[in-house]
PDB file of C-alpha atoms and ligand atoms in Angstrom:
ATOM      1  CA  UNK A 845     -64.836  -6.233 -18.197  1.00 49.00           C
ATOM      2  CA  UNK A 846     -61.118  -6.414 -18.137  1.00 67.00           C
ATOM      3  CA  UNK A 847     -59.739  -9.897 -17.570  1.00 79.00           C
ATOM      4  CA  UNK A 848     -56.826  -9.441 -19.933  1.00 91.00           C
ATOM      5  CA  UNK A 849     -54.026 -10.277 -17.543  1.00 97.00           C
ATOM      6  CA  UNK A 850     -52.592 -13.786 -17.453  1.00 98.00           C
ATOM      7  CA  UNK A 851     -53.198 -15.183 -13.999  1.00 98.00           C
ATOM      8  CA  UNK A 852     -53.716 -18.188 -11.779  1.00 98.00           C
ATOM      9  CA  UNK A 853     -56.815 -18.336  -9.611  1.00 98.00           C
ATOM     10  CA  UNK A 854     -56.910 -20.809  -6.741  1.00 98.00           C
ATOM     11  CA  UNK A 855     -60.043 -20.962  -4.565  1.00 98.00           C
ATOM     12  CA  UNK A 856     -59.480 -20.843  -0.823  1.00 97.00           C
ATOM     13  CA  UNK A 857     -60.529 -23.267   1.907  1.00 97.00           C
ATOM     14  CA  UNK A 858     -61.720 -20.395   4.094  1.00 96.00           C
ATOM     15  CA  UNK A 859     -64.009 -17.967   2.240  1.00 93.00           C
ATOM     16  CA  UNK A 860     -63.504 -15.358   4.988  1.00 95.00           C
ATOM     17  CA  UNK A 861     -59.705 -15.341   4.745  1.00 97.00           C
ATOM     18  CA  UNK A 862     -58.288 -12.426   2.753  1.00 98.00           C
ATOM     19  CA  UNK A 863     -57.755 -13.112  -0.952  1.00 98.00           C
ATOM     20  CA  UNK A 864     -54.040 -12.933  -1.691  1.00 98.00           C
ATOM     21  CA  UNK A 865     -53.086 -10.958  -4.795  1.00 99.00           C
ATOM     22  CA  UNK A 866     -49.622 -12.229  -5.733  1.00 99.00           C
ATOM     23  CA  UNK A 867     -47.394  -9.925  -7.801  1.00 99.00           C
ATOM     24  CA  UNK A 868     -44.009 -11.228  -8.998  1.00 98.00           C
ATOM     25  CA  UNK A 869     -40.679  -9.479  -9.508  1.00 98.00           C
ATOM     26  CA  UNK A 870     -39.038  -8.585 -12.837  1.00 98.00           C
ATOM     27  CA  UNK A 871     -38.591 -11.688 -14.988  1.00 98.00           C
ATOM     28  CA  UNK A 872     -41.020 -13.702 -12.890  1.00 98.00           C
ATOM     29  CA  UNK A 873     -44.466 -15.004 -13.604  1.00 98.00           C
ATOM     30  CA  UNK A 874     -47.774 -15.947 -12.032  1.00 98.00           C
ATOM     31  CA  UNK A 875     -46.343 -19.195 -10.636  1.00 98.00           C
ATOM     32  CA  UNK A 876     -43.388 -17.707  -8.736  1.00 97.00           C
ATOM     33  CA  UNK A 877     -45.106 -16.602  -5.551  1.00 98.00           C
ATOM     34  CA  UNK A 878     -47.602 -19.444  -5.102  1.00 98.00           C
ATOM     35  CA  UNK A 879     -45.322 -21.020  -2.481  1.00 98.00           C
ATOM     36  CA  UNK A 880     -45.036 -17.690  -0.654  1.00 98.00           C
ATOM     37  CA  UNK A 881     -48.831 -17.352  -0.672  1.00 98.00           C
ATOM     38  CA  UNK A 882     -49.131 -20.851   0.752  1.00 98.00           C
ATOM     39  CA  UNK A 883     -46.723 -19.933   3.554  1.00 98.00           C
ATOM     40  CA  UNK A 884     -48.464 -16.638   4.352  1.00 98.00           C
ATOM     41  CA  UNK A 885     -52.060 -17.876   4.352  1.00 98.00           C
ATOM     42  CA  UNK A 886     -52.689 -21.486   3.256  1.00 97.00           C
ATOM     43  CA  UNK A 887     -56.473 -21.162   3.569  1.00 97.00           C
ATOM     44  CA  UNK A 888     -56.742 -18.055   1.369  1.00 98.00           C
ATOM     45  CA  UNK A 889     -57.973 -17.867  -2.195  1.00 98.00           C
ATOM     46  CA  UNK A 890     -55.152 -16.730  -4.448  1.00 98.00           C
ATOM     47  CA  UNK A 891     -55.121 -14.506  -7.486  1.00 98.00           C
ATOM     48  CA  UNK A 892     -51.627 -14.544  -8.936  1.00 98.00           C
ATOM     49  CA  UNK A 893     -51.080 -12.177 -11.825  1.00 98.00           C
ATOM     50  CA  UNK A 894     -48.465 -11.842 -14.558  1.00 98.00           C
ATOM     51  CA  UNK A 895     -47.349  -8.346 -15.505  1.00 98.00           C
ATOM     52  CA  UNK A 896     -48.344  -7.278 -19.020  1.00 97.00           C
ATOM     53  CA  UNK A 897     -45.083  -5.532 -19.920  1.00 97.00           C
ATOM     54  CA  UNK A 898     -42.039  -7.290 -21.362  1.00 97.00           C
ATOM     55  CA  UNK A 899     -38.492  -5.995 -20.899  1.00 97.00           C
ATOM     56  CA  UNK A 900     -36.131  -8.096 -23.017  1.00 96.00           C
ATOM     57  CA  UNK A 901     -38.505 -11.022 -22.569  1.00 97.00           C
ATOM     58  CA  UNK A 902     -38.878 -10.469 -18.832  1.00 98.00           C
ATOM     59  CA  UNK A 903     -42.414  -9.868 -17.553  1.00 98.00           C
ATOM     60  CA  UNK A 904     -42.931  -6.720 -15.468  1.00 98.00           C
ATOM     61  CA  UNK A 905     -45.926  -4.750 -14.236  1.00 98.00           C
ATOM     62  CA  UNK A 906     -44.848  -1.433 -15.823  1.00 98.00           C
ATOM     63  CA  UNK A 907     -42.062  -0.030 -17.975  1.00 98.00           C
ATOM     64  CA  UNK A 908     -38.908   1.565 -16.673  1.00 97.00           C
ATOM     65  CA  UNK A 909     -36.491   3.873 -18.437  1.00 96.00           C
ATOM     66  CA  UNK A 910     -33.499   2.516 -16.531  1.00 94.00           C
ATOM     67  CA  UNK A 911     -32.864   0.514 -13.367  1.00 90.00           C
ATOM     68  CA  UNK A 912     -34.780   2.355 -10.656  1.00 89.00           C
ATOM     69  CA  UNK A 913     -36.148   5.004 -13.065  1.00 95.00           C
ATOM     70  CA  UNK A 914     -39.804   4.389 -13.761  1.00 97.00           C
ATOM     71  CA  UNK A 915     -41.786   5.363 -16.836  1.00 98.00           C
ATOM     72  CA  UNK A 916     -44.378   7.331 -14.870  1.00 97.00           C
ATOM     73  CA  UNK A 917     -46.924   7.522 -17.637  1.00 98.00           C
ATOM     74  CA  UNK A 918     -46.831   3.759 -18.108  1.00 98.00           C
ATOM     75  CA  UNK A 919     -46.825   3.220 -14.335  1.00 98.00           C
ATOM     76  CA  UNK A 920     -50.057   5.194 -13.994  1.00 98.00           C
ATOM     77  CA  UNK A 921     -51.635   3.388 -16.972  1.00 98.00           C
ATOM     78  CA  UNK A 922     -50.611  -0.064 -15.681  1.00 98.00           C
ATOM     79  CA  UNK A 923     -51.809   0.766 -12.172  1.00 98.00           C
ATOM     80  CA  UNK A 924     -55.255   1.429 -13.618  1.00 97.00           C
ATOM     81  CA  UNK A 925     -55.016  -1.759 -15.661  1.00 97.00           C
ATOM     82  CA  UNK A 926     -54.289  -3.852 -12.562  1.00 98.00           C
ATOM     83  CA  UNK A 927     -57.097  -2.136 -10.639  1.00 98.00           C
ATOM     84  CA  UNK A 928     -59.554  -2.904 -13.450  1.00 97.00           C
ATOM     85  CA  UNK A 929     -58.342  -6.508 -13.545  1.00 98.00           C
ATOM     86  CA  UNK A 930     -58.857  -6.954  -9.780  1.00 98.00           C
ATOM     87  CA  UNK A 931     -62.343  -5.452  -9.955  1.00 97.00           C
ATOM     88  CA  UNK A 932     -63.264  -7.744 -12.865  1.00 97.00           C
ATOM     89  CA  UNK A 933     -61.676 -10.842 -11.292  1.00 97.00           C
ATOM     90  CA  UNK A 934     -63.595 -10.251  -8.047  1.00 97.00           C
ATOM     91  CA  UNK A 935     -66.843 -10.258 -10.024  1.00 97.00           C
ATOM     92  CA  UNK A 936     -65.814 -13.212 -12.197  1.00 96.00           C
ATOM     93  CA  UNK A 937     -64.724 -15.474  -9.322  1.00 97.00           C
ATOM     94  CA  UNK A 938     -67.190 -14.211  -6.722  1.00 97.00           C
ATOM     95  CA  UNK A 939     -64.516 -12.730  -4.434  1.00 97.00           C
ATOM     96  CA  UNK A 940     -64.913  -9.983  -1.864  1.00 97.00           C
ATOM     97  CA  UNK A 941     -63.105  -7.053  -3.511  1.00 98.00           C
ATOM     98  CA  UNK A 942     -62.721  -5.376  -0.124  1.00 98.00           C
ATOM     99  CA  UNK A 943     -60.918  -8.374   1.329  1.00 98.00           C
ATOM    100  CA  UNK A 944     -57.885  -8.497  -0.971  1.00 98.00           C
ATOM    101  CA  UNK A 945     -54.366  -8.331   0.432  1.00 98.00           C
ATOM    102  CA  UNK A 946     -51.469  -7.683  -1.951  1.00 99.00           C
ATOM    103  CA  UNK A 947     -48.317  -9.770  -1.667  1.00 99.00           C
ATOM    104  CA  UNK A 948     -45.649  -8.413  -3.986  1.00 98.00           C
ATOM    105  CA  UNK A 949     -41.920  -8.718  -4.486  1.00 98.00           C
ATOM    106  CA  UNK A 950     -39.746  -6.008  -6.037  1.00 98.00           C
ATOM    107  CA  UNK A 951     -41.470  -4.854  -9.251  1.00 98.00           C
ATOM    108  CA  UNK A 952     -44.667  -6.520  -7.983  1.00 98.00           C
ATOM    109  CA  UNK A 953     -44.369  -4.698  -4.655  1.00 98.00           C
ATOM    110  CA  UNK A 954     -43.896  -1.463  -6.598  1.00 98.00           C
ATOM    111  CA  UNK A 955     -47.116  -1.843  -8.589  1.00 98.00           C
ATOM    112  CA  UNK A 956     -48.952  -2.765  -5.361  1.00 98.00           C
ATOM    113  CA  UNK A 957     -47.557   0.366  -3.704  1.00 98.00           C
ATOM    114  CA  UNK A 958     -48.560   2.390  -6.765  1.00 98.00           C
ATOM    115  CA  UNK A 959     -52.137   1.111  -6.497  1.00 98.00           C
ATOM    116  CA  UNK A 960     -52.170   2.119  -2.831  1.00 98.00           C
ATOM    117  CA  UNK A 961     -50.788   5.559  -3.734  1.00 98.00           C
ATOM    118  CA  UNK A 962     -53.309   6.229  -6.510  1.00 98.00           C
ATOM    119  CA  UNK A 963     -56.567   4.512  -5.691  1.00 96.00           C
ATOM    120  CA  UNK A 964     -58.980   4.957  -2.813  1.00 92.00           C
ATOM    121  CA  UNK A 965     -60.132   1.342  -3.187  1.00 90.00           C
ATOM    122  CA  UNK A 966     -56.915  -0.622  -3.420  1.00 97.00           C
ATOM    123  CA  UNK A 967     -56.267  -3.352  -0.875  1.00 98.00           C
ATOM    124  CA  UNK A 968     -57.280  -4.280   2.658  1.00 98.00           C
ATOM    125  CA  UNK A 969     -53.610  -4.652   3.439  1.00 98.00           C
ATOM    126  CA  UNK A 970     -50.284  -5.310   1.767  1.00 99.00           C
ATOM    127  CA  UNK A 971     -47.120  -7.344   2.120  1.00 99.00           C
ATOM    128  CA  UNK A 972     -44.430  -5.488   0.214  1.00 99.00           C
ATOM    129  CA  UNK A 973     -41.125  -7.320  -0.187  1.00 98.00           C
ATOM    130  CA  UNK A 974     -38.405  -4.832  -1.196  1.00 98.00           C
ATOM    131  CA  UNK A 975     -40.591  -2.022  -2.520  1.00 98.00           C
ATOM    132  CA  UNK A 976     -39.490   1.402  -3.717  1.00 98.00           C
ATOM    133  CA  UNK A 977     -41.338   4.713  -3.559  1.00 98.00           C
ATOM    134  CA  UNK A 978     -43.528   4.213  -6.642  1.00 97.00           C
ATOM    135  CA  UNK A 979     -44.094   7.904  -7.344  1.00 96.00           C
ATOM    136  CA  UNK A 980     -43.329  11.264  -5.779  1.00 96.00           C
ATOM    137  CA  UNK A 981     -45.387  14.416  -5.574  1.00 94.00           C
ATOM    138  CA  UNK A 982     -48.825  12.803  -5.408  1.00 95.00           C
ATOM    139  CA  UNK A 983     -51.396  13.100  -2.652  1.00 96.00           C
ATOM    140  CA  UNK A 984     -52.104   9.667  -1.202  1.00 98.00           C
ATOM    141  CA  UNK A 985     -55.669   8.650  -0.377  1.00 98.00           C
ATOM    142  CA  UNK A 986     -56.668   8.273   3.283  1.00 98.00           C
ATOM    143  CA  UNK A 987     -55.489   4.784   4.228  1.00 98.00           C
ATOM    144  CA  UNK A 988     -57.574   4.398   7.405  1.00 96.00           C
ATOM    145  CA  UNK A 989     -55.240   2.108   9.326  1.00 97.00           C
ATOM    146  CA  UNK A 990     -54.439  -0.187   6.384  1.00 98.00           C
ATOM    147  CA  UNK A 991     -51.906  -2.740   7.648  1.00 98.00           C
ATOM    148  CA  UNK A 992     -48.716  -2.794   5.551  1.00 98.00           C
ATOM    149  CA  UNK A 993     -45.702  -5.051   6.024  1.00 99.00           C
ATOM    150  CA  UNK A 994     -42.475  -3.940   4.357  1.00 98.00           C
ATOM    151  CA  UNK A 995     -39.619  -6.408   4.022  1.00 98.00           C
ATOM    152  CA  UNK A 996     -36.304  -4.668   3.378  1.00 98.00           C
ATOM    153  CA  UNK A 997     -32.597  -5.422   3.267  1.00 98.00           C
ATOM    154  CA  UNK A 998     -30.042  -3.162   4.892  1.00 97.00           C
ATOM    155  CA  UNK A 999     -27.719  -3.884   1.949  1.00 97.00           C
ATOM    156  CA  UNK A1000     -30.366  -3.623  -0.754  1.00 97.00           C
ATOM    157  CA  UNK A1001     -28.912  -1.347  -3.443  1.00 95.00           C
ATOM    158  CA  UNK A1002     -32.140  -1.299  -5.469  1.00 95.00           C
ATOM    159  CA  UNK A1003     -34.420  -0.372  -2.551  1.00 96.00           C
ATOM    160  CA  UNK A1004     -32.116   1.535  -0.225  1.00 96.00           C
ATOM    161  CA  UNK A1005     -32.627   2.097   3.497  1.00 96.00           C
ATOM    162  CA  UNK A1006     -33.431   5.752   2.840  1.00 97.00           C
ATOM    163  CA  UNK A1007     -36.039   4.901   0.241  1.00 97.00           C
ATOM    164  CA  UNK A1008     -37.601   2.295   2.521  1.00 98.00           C
ATOM    165  CA  UNK A1009     -37.868   4.917   5.272  1.00 98.00           C
ATOM    166  CA  UNK A1010     -39.347   7.399   2.816  1.00 98.00           C
ATOM    167  CA  UNK A1011     -41.994   4.877   1.769  1.00 98.00           C
ATOM    168  CA  UNK A1012     -42.754   4.059   5.394  1.00 98.00           C
ATOM    169  CA  UNK A1013     -43.311   7.713   6.236  1.00 98.00           C
ATOM    170  CA  UNK A1014     -45.443   8.343   3.148  1.00 98.00           C
ATOM    171  CA  UNK A1015     -47.716   5.419   3.985  1.00 98.00           C
ATOM    172  CA  UNK A1016     -47.855   6.199   7.722  1.00 98.00           C
ATOM    173  CA  UNK A1017     -48.540   9.840   6.921  1.00 98.00           C
ATOM    174  CA  UNK A1018     -51.619   8.730   4.968  1.00 98.00           C
ATOM    175  CA  UNK A1019     -52.842   6.648   7.907  1.00 98.00           C
ATOM    176  CA  UNK A1020     -51.442   3.176   7.203  1.00 98.00           C
ATOM    177  CA  UNK A1021     -50.124   0.972  10.034  1.00 98.00           C
ATOM    178  CA  UNK A1022     -46.689   0.128   8.698  1.00 98.00           C
ATOM    179  CA  UNK A1023     -44.290  -2.471  10.024  1.00 98.00           C
ATOM    180  CA  UNK A1024     -40.813  -2.668   8.525  1.00 98.00           C
ATOM    181  CA  UNK A1025     -38.875  -5.913   8.832  1.00 98.00           C
ATOM    182  CA  UNK A1026     -35.141  -5.562   8.204  1.00 98.00           C
ATOM    183  CA  UNK A1027     -32.932  -8.334   6.905  1.00 98.00           C
ATOM    184  CA  UNK A1028     -29.149  -8.271   6.964  1.00 96.00           C
ATOM    185  CA  UNK A1029     -29.135  -8.950   3.204  1.00 96.00           C
ATOM    186  CA  UNK A1030     -29.615  -7.339  -0.194  1.00 97.00           C
ATOM    187  CA  UNK A1031     -32.552  -7.386  -2.597  1.00 97.00           C
ATOM    188  CA  UNK A1032     -33.338 -11.106  -2.284  1.00 97.00           C
ATOM    189  CA  UNK A1033     -36.442 -12.436  -0.599  1.00 97.00           C
ATOM    190  CA  UNK A1034     -35.172 -14.731   2.122  1.00 97.00           C
ATOM    191  CA  UNK A1035     -36.982 -17.477   3.995  1.00 97.00           C
ATOM    192  CA  UNK A1036     -36.778 -15.550   7.275  1.00 98.00           C
ATOM    193  CA  UNK A1037     -38.366 -12.499   5.650  1.00 98.00           C
ATOM    194  CA  UNK A1038     -41.172 -14.645   4.217  1.00 98.00           C
ATOM    195  CA  UNK A1039     -41.720 -16.178   7.654  1.00 98.00           C
ATOM    196  CA  UNK A1040     -41.835 -12.732   9.253  1.00 98.00           C
ATOM    197  CA  UNK A1041     -44.483 -11.726   6.703  1.00 98.00           C
ATOM    198  CA  UNK A1042     -46.507 -14.859   7.501  1.00 98.00           C
ATOM    199  CA  UNK A1043     -46.288 -14.134  11.216  1.00 98.00           C
ATOM    200  CA  UNK A1044     -47.394 -10.526  10.677  1.00 98.00           C
ATOM    201  CA  UNK A1045     -50.257 -11.659   8.436  1.00 98.00           C
ATOM    202  CA  UNK A1046     -51.594 -14.077  11.062  1.00 98.00           C
ATOM    203  CA  UNK A1047     -51.428 -11.376  13.692  1.00 97.00           C
ATOM    204  CA  UNK A1048     -53.199  -8.785  11.538  1.00 97.00           C
ATOM    205  CA  UNK A1049     -55.842 -10.859   9.822  1.00 96.00           C
ATOM    206  CA  UNK A1050     -56.439 -14.064  11.742  1.00 85.00           C
ATOM    207  CA  UNK A1051     -56.121 -13.540  15.458  1.00 65.00           C
ATOM    208  CA  UNK A1052     -58.443 -10.518  15.368  1.00 50.00           C
ATOM    209  CA  UNK A1053     -60.937 -12.278  13.100  1.00 47.00           C
TER     210      UNK A1053
HETATM  211  C1  MLT B1598     -38.510  -1.934 -10.566  1.00 64.52           C
HETATM  212  O1  MLT B1598     -38.124  -1.658 -11.683  1.00 64.52           O
HETATM  213  O2  MLT B1598     -39.695  -2.111 -10.277  1.00 64.52           O
HETATM  214  C2  MLT B1598     -37.475  -2.059  -9.526  1.00 64.52           C
HETATM  215  O3  MLT B1598     -36.235  -1.676 -10.014  1.00 64.52           O
HETATM  216  C3  MLT B1598     -37.409  -3.437  -8.976  1.00 64.52           C
HETATM  217  C4  MLT B1598     -37.090  -4.427 -10.046  1.00 64.52           C
HETATM  218  O4  MLT B1598     -35.947  -4.536 -10.459  1.00 64.52           O
HETATM  219  O5  MLT B1598     -38.016  -5.089 -10.476  1.00 64.52           O
END
């Protein structure tokens, strides 16, 4: 039993709708992405988690050695921690563990991507706003058509175009169905990107039942 991550749980109006797992960016918290979740799938249950690491008082999901340089050992440990939390939360709240869709921004998108890279049972799908390649040199599990939305900025200096393309090809190579949405901006999560994610989500998870 591992429920030792601060979180918000909000039951959903539609028990069949995917459970959204909301994962904030550096310096954020479990309240930041509730509005985004509401926009993406208002009828979904929501599990919004706060990262357990602090960097100068700013919550994160794993340590980094410098901007863009991850502490790999901590990343792997924290990925397992989040996985254990999701498994325990599914049992605690009576949620379908196989029907969870990650929605992460920046550091939160990176831990979601790391879970997808490392674990066979990660998510049904993922919305990754400005993710990086979480780790190199690992064999990804078979992703069996997992739908993944990547929101990226052509001027994003933290998650560059090249790195976005590298992540897309890693995920596609493992069998995911990846859609990349480009914004003419930097690292910020814009309204139009959030709306594109909501549109994609409806297409992937609602219209086909
Ligand atoms: C990270 O450390 O995960 C990335 O640099 C994104 C961020 O700044 O959170």
